[in-house]
Short mmCIF file of N, CA and C in Angstrom, two decimals:
data_model
loop_
_atom_site.label_atom_id
_atom_site.label_comp_id
_atom_site.label_asym_id
_atom_site.label_seq_id
_atom_site.Cartn_x
_atom_site.Cartn_y
_atom_site.Cartn_z
N MET A 1 54.49 -6.67 -17.75
CA MET A 1 54.15 -6.77 -16.36
C MET A 1 52.63 -6.86 -16.16
N SER A 2 51.89 -6.13 -16.97
CA SER A 2 50.44 -6.20 -16.84
C SER A 2 49.86 -7.36 -17.61
N ASP A 3 50.71 -8.09 -18.37
CA ASP A 3 50.19 -9.23 -19.13
C ASP A 3 49.63 -10.31 -18.22
N GLY A 4 50.14 -10.44 -17.02
CA GLY A 4 49.69 -11.48 -16.11
C GLY A 4 48.56 -11.05 -15.18
N ALA A 5 48.10 -9.79 -15.32
CA ALA A 5 47.05 -9.30 -14.43
C ALA A 5 45.72 -9.95 -14.77
N ASN A 6 44.99 -10.31 -13.76
CA ASN A 6 43.68 -10.93 -13.94
C ASN A 6 42.62 -9.89 -13.59
N TRP A 7 41.90 -9.40 -14.60
CA TRP A 7 40.92 -8.34 -14.40
C TRP A 7 39.50 -8.89 -14.29
N ILE A 8 39.33 -10.18 -14.30
CA ILE A 8 38.00 -10.75 -14.20
C ILE A 8 37.44 -10.46 -12.80
N GLY A 9 36.23 -9.98 -12.76
CA GLY A 9 35.58 -9.72 -11.49
C GLY A 9 35.93 -8.37 -10.87
N ILE A 10 36.64 -7.53 -11.61
CA ILE A 10 37.06 -6.25 -11.05
C ILE A 10 35.86 -5.37 -10.72
N GLU A 11 34.74 -5.53 -11.48
CA GLU A 11 33.57 -4.70 -11.20
C GLU A 11 32.95 -5.03 -9.83
N ARG A 12 33.23 -6.19 -9.31
CA ARG A 12 32.72 -6.52 -7.98
C ARG A 12 33.46 -5.75 -6.89
N VAL A 13 34.70 -5.39 -7.18
CA VAL A 13 35.50 -4.68 -6.20
C VAL A 13 35.26 -3.18 -6.32
N PHE A 14 35.22 -2.69 -7.55
CA PHE A 14 35.05 -1.26 -7.80
C PHE A 14 33.74 -1.03 -8.53
N THR A 15 32.87 -0.25 -7.94
CA THR A 15 31.65 0.12 -8.65
C THR A 15 31.73 1.59 -8.99
N LEU A 16 31.24 1.91 -10.13
CA LEU A 16 31.22 3.31 -10.53
C LEU A 16 30.15 4.04 -9.74
N PRO A 17 30.34 5.31 -9.50
CA PRO A 17 29.31 6.07 -8.78
C PRO A 17 27.96 6.03 -9.49
N GLU A 18 28.00 5.97 -10.82
CA GLU A 18 26.74 5.92 -11.58
C GLU A 18 25.93 4.66 -11.23
N ASP A 19 26.63 3.54 -11.02
CA ASP A 19 25.94 2.30 -10.65
C ASP A 19 25.26 2.43 -9.29
N ALA A 20 25.99 3.02 -8.35
CA ALA A 20 25.42 3.21 -7.01
C ALA A 20 24.26 4.19 -7.06
N ILE A 21 24.39 5.23 -7.86
CA ILE A 21 23.32 6.21 -8.00
C ILE A 21 22.09 5.56 -8.63
N ASP A 22 22.30 4.80 -9.70
CA ASP A 22 21.18 4.10 -10.35
C ASP A 22 20.47 3.16 -9.38
N ALA A 23 21.24 2.41 -8.62
CA ALA A 23 20.65 1.46 -7.67
C ALA A 23 19.84 2.20 -6.60
N ALA A 24 20.39 3.31 -6.10
CA ALA A 24 19.68 4.08 -5.07
C ALA A 24 18.41 4.69 -5.62
N VAL A 25 18.47 5.22 -6.83
CA VAL A 25 17.28 5.83 -7.44
C VAL A 25 16.22 4.75 -7.69
N GLU A 26 16.63 3.59 -8.15
CA GLU A 26 15.67 2.50 -8.37
C GLU A 26 15.02 2.07 -7.06
N GLU A 27 15.80 1.95 -6.00
CA GLU A 27 15.24 1.55 -4.70
C GLU A 27 14.30 2.63 -4.17
N PHE A 28 14.68 3.89 -4.35
CA PHE A 28 13.82 4.99 -3.92
C PHE A 28 12.50 4.94 -4.68
N SER A 29 12.58 4.67 -5.97
CA SER A 29 11.37 4.58 -6.80
C SER A 29 10.47 3.42 -6.36
N ARG A 30 11.07 2.27 -6.09
CA ARG A 30 10.28 1.12 -5.62
C ARG A 30 9.60 1.43 -4.28
N ALA A 31 10.33 2.06 -3.38
CA ALA A 31 9.77 2.40 -2.07
C ALA A 31 8.64 3.43 -2.21
N ALA A 32 8.83 4.40 -3.09
CA ALA A 32 7.77 5.39 -3.31
C ALA A 32 6.53 4.72 -3.90
N GLY A 33 6.73 3.76 -4.80
CA GLY A 33 5.61 3.00 -5.34
C GLY A 33 4.89 2.21 -4.27
N ASP A 34 5.65 1.61 -3.35
CA ASP A 34 5.04 0.87 -2.24
C ASP A 34 4.21 1.80 -1.36
N MET A 35 4.72 3.00 -1.12
CA MET A 35 3.96 3.96 -0.32
C MET A 35 2.67 4.35 -1.03
N ALA A 36 2.73 4.55 -2.31
CA ALA A 36 1.53 4.90 -3.07
C ALA A 36 0.51 3.77 -3.04
N ARG A 37 0.98 2.54 -3.17
CA ARG A 37 0.06 1.39 -3.11
C ARG A 37 -0.60 1.28 -1.73
N CYS A 38 0.14 1.56 -0.69
CA CYS A 38 -0.43 1.53 0.67
C CYS A 38 -1.51 2.60 0.82
N ALA A 39 -1.22 3.79 0.34
CA ALA A 39 -2.20 4.87 0.43
C ALA A 39 -3.46 4.52 -0.36
N ALA A 40 -3.28 3.95 -1.54
CA ALA A 40 -4.43 3.56 -2.36
C ALA A 40 -5.24 2.46 -1.69
N ALA A 41 -4.55 1.48 -1.13
CA ALA A 41 -5.24 0.36 -0.47
C ALA A 41 -6.03 0.86 0.75
N GLU A 42 -5.46 1.80 1.48
CA GLU A 42 -6.17 2.33 2.64
C GLU A 42 -7.39 3.14 2.19
N ALA A 43 -7.24 3.89 1.11
CA ALA A 43 -8.38 4.65 0.58
C ALA A 43 -9.49 3.71 0.11
N VAL A 44 -9.11 2.61 -0.51
CA VAL A 44 -10.10 1.63 -0.97
C VAL A 44 -10.83 1.02 0.23
N ALA A 45 -10.09 0.67 1.26
CA ALA A 45 -10.71 0.06 2.45
C ALA A 45 -11.67 1.04 3.11
N THR A 46 -11.27 2.28 3.25
CA THR A 46 -12.13 3.30 3.85
C THR A 46 -13.34 3.54 2.95
N GLY A 47 -13.11 3.54 1.64
CA GLY A 47 -14.20 3.73 0.69
C GLY A 47 -15.22 2.60 0.74
N ARG A 48 -14.74 1.37 0.96
CA ARG A 48 -15.66 0.24 1.08
C ARG A 48 -16.62 0.44 2.23
N VAL A 49 -16.10 0.88 3.36
CA VAL A 49 -16.94 1.10 4.54
C VAL A 49 -17.93 2.23 4.25
N ALA A 50 -17.46 3.32 3.67
CA ALA A 50 -18.35 4.45 3.37
C ALA A 50 -19.43 4.04 2.37
N ALA A 51 -19.06 3.27 1.36
CA ALA A 51 -20.05 2.82 0.36
C ALA A 51 -21.09 1.91 0.99
N LEU A 52 -20.65 1.04 1.87
CA LEU A 52 -21.60 0.13 2.52
C LEU A 52 -22.55 0.91 3.44
N ARG A 53 -22.04 1.91 4.12
CA ARG A 53 -22.92 2.75 4.96
C ARG A 53 -23.95 3.48 4.10
N ALA A 54 -23.51 4.01 2.97
CA ALA A 54 -24.45 4.70 2.07
C ALA A 54 -25.50 3.73 1.54
N LEU A 55 -25.08 2.52 1.20
CA LEU A 55 -26.01 1.51 0.72
C LEU A 55 -27.03 1.15 1.80
N LEU A 56 -26.57 1.03 3.03
CA LEU A 56 -27.49 0.76 4.14
C LEU A 56 -28.53 1.88 4.29
N ASP A 57 -28.07 3.12 4.17
CA ASP A 57 -29.01 4.25 4.26
C ASP A 57 -30.04 4.19 3.14
N GLN A 58 -29.60 3.86 1.93
CA GLN A 58 -30.52 3.76 0.80
C GLN A 58 -31.52 2.63 0.99
N PHE A 59 -31.05 1.49 1.46
CA PHE A 59 -31.95 0.37 1.68
C PHE A 59 -32.95 0.68 2.79
N SER A 60 -32.50 1.37 3.83
CA SER A 60 -33.40 1.74 4.92
C SER A 60 -34.50 2.67 4.41
N ALA A 61 -34.11 3.65 3.59
CA ALA A 61 -35.10 4.57 3.02
C ALA A 61 -36.06 3.82 2.10
N ALA A 62 -35.54 2.89 1.31
CA ALA A 62 -36.40 2.11 0.41
C ALA A 62 -37.34 1.21 1.20
N GLN A 63 -36.88 0.70 2.32
CA GLN A 63 -37.72 -0.17 3.14
C GLN A 63 -38.92 0.59 3.70
N GLU A 64 -38.70 1.85 4.07
CA GLU A 64 -39.79 2.67 4.60
C GLU A 64 -40.88 2.92 3.55
N ARG A 65 -40.49 2.98 2.28
CA ARG A 65 -41.44 3.25 1.21
C ARG A 65 -42.02 1.98 0.59
N ALA A 66 -41.47 0.83 0.91
CA ALA A 66 -41.85 -0.42 0.25
C ALA A 66 -43.15 -1.00 0.80
N ASN A 67 -43.77 -1.84 -0.03
CA ASN A 67 -44.94 -2.58 0.47
C ASN A 67 -44.45 -3.73 1.33
N ALA A 68 -45.34 -4.50 1.86
CA ALA A 68 -45.00 -5.53 2.85
C ALA A 68 -44.03 -6.58 2.32
N SER A 69 -44.27 -7.10 1.12
CA SER A 69 -43.38 -8.15 0.60
C SER A 69 -42.00 -7.60 0.26
N GLU A 70 -41.96 -6.39 -0.31
CA GLU A 70 -40.66 -5.77 -0.61
C GLU A 70 -39.92 -5.42 0.68
N ALA A 71 -40.67 -4.98 1.67
CA ALA A 71 -40.05 -4.61 2.95
C ALA A 71 -39.39 -5.81 3.60
N GLU A 72 -40.01 -6.97 3.48
CA GLU A 72 -39.41 -8.18 4.07
C GLU A 72 -38.10 -8.53 3.37
N ALA A 73 -38.08 -8.43 2.04
CA ALA A 73 -36.85 -8.71 1.29
C ALA A 73 -35.76 -7.69 1.64
N LEU A 74 -36.16 -6.45 1.75
CA LEU A 74 -35.20 -5.41 2.12
C LEU A 74 -34.69 -5.60 3.54
N ARG A 75 -35.54 -6.07 4.44
CA ARG A 75 -35.14 -6.32 5.82
C ARG A 75 -34.02 -7.38 5.85
N ALA A 76 -34.20 -8.44 5.07
CA ALA A 76 -33.17 -9.49 5.01
C ALA A 76 -31.87 -8.95 4.41
N ALA A 77 -32.01 -8.13 3.36
CA ALA A 77 -30.82 -7.53 2.74
C ALA A 77 -30.12 -6.59 3.71
N LEU A 78 -30.89 -5.82 4.45
CA LEU A 78 -30.31 -4.91 5.45
C LEU A 78 -29.54 -5.68 6.52
N ALA A 79 -30.10 -6.79 6.96
CA ALA A 79 -29.41 -7.59 7.98
C ALA A 79 -28.07 -8.10 7.46
N ALA A 80 -28.06 -8.56 6.22
CA ALA A 80 -26.81 -9.05 5.62
C ALA A 80 -25.80 -7.91 5.45
N LEU A 81 -26.28 -6.75 5.02
CA LEU A 81 -25.39 -5.60 4.85
C LEU A 81 -24.83 -5.12 6.19
N ARG A 82 -25.65 -5.16 7.22
CA ARG A 82 -25.17 -4.76 8.56
C ARG A 82 -24.08 -5.71 9.05
N ASP A 83 -24.27 -7.00 8.78
CA ASP A 83 -23.23 -7.97 9.15
C ASP A 83 -21.94 -7.70 8.39
N ASP A 84 -22.07 -7.41 7.09
CA ASP A 84 -20.88 -7.09 6.29
C ASP A 84 -20.19 -5.84 6.81
N LEU A 85 -20.98 -4.82 7.14
CA LEU A 85 -20.41 -3.58 7.66
C LEU A 85 -19.69 -3.83 8.99
N ALA A 86 -20.32 -4.60 9.86
CA ALA A 86 -19.68 -4.90 11.15
C ALA A 86 -18.35 -5.62 10.94
N SER A 87 -18.32 -6.54 10.00
CA SER A 87 -17.08 -7.26 9.71
C SER A 87 -16.01 -6.32 9.17
N LEU A 88 -16.39 -5.46 8.23
CA LEU A 88 -15.43 -4.50 7.67
C LEU A 88 -14.92 -3.54 8.73
N GLU A 89 -15.82 -3.04 9.56
CA GLU A 89 -15.39 -2.11 10.60
C GLU A 89 -14.49 -2.79 11.63
N GLN A 90 -14.70 -4.06 11.84
CA GLN A 90 -13.87 -4.80 12.79
C GLN A 90 -12.46 -5.01 12.24
N THR A 91 -12.34 -5.28 10.95
CA THR A 91 -11.03 -5.55 10.36
C THR A 91 -10.32 -4.29 9.88
N LEU A 92 -11.04 -3.17 9.76
CA LEU A 92 -10.42 -1.94 9.25
C LEU A 92 -9.22 -1.49 10.08
N PRO A 93 -9.27 -1.50 11.40
CA PRO A 93 -8.08 -1.10 12.16
C PRO A 93 -6.86 -2.00 11.88
N LEU A 94 -7.10 -3.28 11.71
CA LEU A 94 -5.99 -4.19 11.39
C LEU A 94 -5.42 -3.87 10.01
N GLU A 95 -6.30 -3.61 9.07
CA GLU A 95 -5.85 -3.28 7.72
C GLU A 95 -5.06 -1.97 7.73
N ARG A 96 -5.55 -0.99 8.47
CA ARG A 96 -4.83 0.29 8.56
C ARG A 96 -3.46 0.11 9.22
N ALA A 97 -3.40 -0.71 10.25
CA ALA A 97 -2.13 -0.96 10.94
C ALA A 97 -1.14 -1.65 10.00
N PHE A 98 -1.64 -2.60 9.22
CA PHE A 98 -0.78 -3.28 8.25
C PHE A 98 -0.22 -2.29 7.24
N HIS A 99 -1.09 -1.42 6.71
CA HIS A 99 -0.63 -0.44 5.73
C HIS A 99 0.33 0.57 6.36
N ALA A 100 0.10 0.92 7.61
CA ALA A 100 1.02 1.84 8.30
C ALA A 100 2.40 1.20 8.45
N ASP A 101 2.43 -0.09 8.78
CA ASP A 101 3.71 -0.80 8.88
C ASP A 101 4.41 -0.84 7.52
N GLU A 102 3.65 -1.10 6.47
CA GLU A 102 4.23 -1.13 5.13
C GLU A 102 4.78 0.25 4.74
N ARG A 103 4.04 1.30 5.09
CA ARG A 103 4.51 2.67 4.80
C ARG A 103 5.78 2.97 5.57
N ASP A 104 5.83 2.56 6.83
CA ASP A 104 7.03 2.79 7.64
C ASP A 104 8.25 2.09 7.02
N ARG A 105 8.04 0.87 6.56
CA ARG A 105 9.15 0.14 5.91
C ARG A 105 9.58 0.85 4.62
N ALA A 106 8.62 1.34 3.88
CA ALA A 106 8.94 2.06 2.64
C ALA A 106 9.69 3.35 2.95
N ARG A 107 9.26 4.06 3.99
CA ARG A 107 9.97 5.30 4.39
C ARG A 107 11.41 4.99 4.79
N ALA A 108 11.61 3.91 5.50
CA ALA A 108 12.97 3.52 5.91
C ALA A 108 13.82 3.20 4.68
N ARG A 109 13.22 2.51 3.71
CA ARG A 109 13.95 2.21 2.48
C ARG A 109 14.28 3.48 1.71
N MET A 110 13.36 4.45 1.72
CA MET A 110 13.63 5.72 1.06
C MET A 110 14.77 6.47 1.75
N ALA A 111 14.77 6.45 3.07
CA ALA A 111 15.85 7.11 3.81
C ALA A 111 17.19 6.44 3.52
N GLN A 112 17.18 5.12 3.44
CA GLN A 112 18.41 4.39 3.13
C GLN A 112 18.87 4.73 1.71
N ALA A 113 17.94 4.83 0.77
CA ALA A 113 18.31 5.18 -0.60
C ALA A 113 18.87 6.60 -0.67
N ARG A 114 18.29 7.53 0.10
CA ARG A 114 18.82 8.89 0.14
C ARG A 114 20.25 8.89 0.68
N ALA A 115 20.49 8.11 1.71
CA ALA A 115 21.84 8.02 2.28
C ALA A 115 22.81 7.43 1.26
N GLN A 116 22.37 6.44 0.52
CA GLN A 116 23.22 5.85 -0.52
C GLN A 116 23.52 6.88 -1.62
N LEU A 117 22.51 7.69 -1.96
CA LEU A 117 22.74 8.74 -2.96
C LEU A 117 23.76 9.75 -2.47
N ARG A 118 23.61 10.17 -1.22
CA ARG A 118 24.57 11.13 -0.67
C ARG A 118 25.98 10.58 -0.67
N ALA A 119 26.10 9.29 -0.36
CA ALA A 119 27.42 8.66 -0.34
C ALA A 119 27.99 8.49 -1.73
N ALA A 120 27.13 8.29 -2.72
CA ALA A 120 27.62 8.02 -4.08
C ALA A 120 27.93 9.29 -4.87
N ILE A 121 27.31 10.37 -4.49
CA ILE A 121 27.53 11.62 -5.25
C ILE A 121 28.75 12.32 -4.67
N PRO A 122 29.76 12.48 -5.49
CA PRO A 122 30.99 13.13 -5.01
C PRO A 122 30.74 14.60 -4.70
N GLY A 123 31.48 15.07 -3.73
CA GLY A 123 31.44 16.50 -3.42
C GLY A 123 30.57 16.78 -2.34
#
C-alpha cells in the first residue's frame, strides 16, 4: 500500500521545529548585526563632525600664532573646513533619520524572529 506513495517534496509540507528555530535564530542574528552596523555608522558620522570641529579649533589656534604668509594659508584652510563642517552638520540629521529607520526595521525583524521562535518551540 505504501509502495505507491510519493514522498518527494514532503519537506515542503512538514518542517521540523529545528528548521524553524534555526531560521528564526539566523534572522535574529542578521537583524542584530544590522542594528550594530547602524549604531556604528551613526557613531562614525557624529565622530566626523566632532573631529572636524576639533580640527577647526586647532587651525584657529595655529592661525593666531602664525606669521602673515602662514596665516593666509590657514585662513583658506579654515574656510574650506568650515564649509565641510556646514555640509556635514546639514546632512547629519538626514543620516541619523536613515539609521533610525534602519534600526526600526531591524527591531521589527527581531520581534518577528522572536515570535517565530515562540511558535516553533513546543510547550
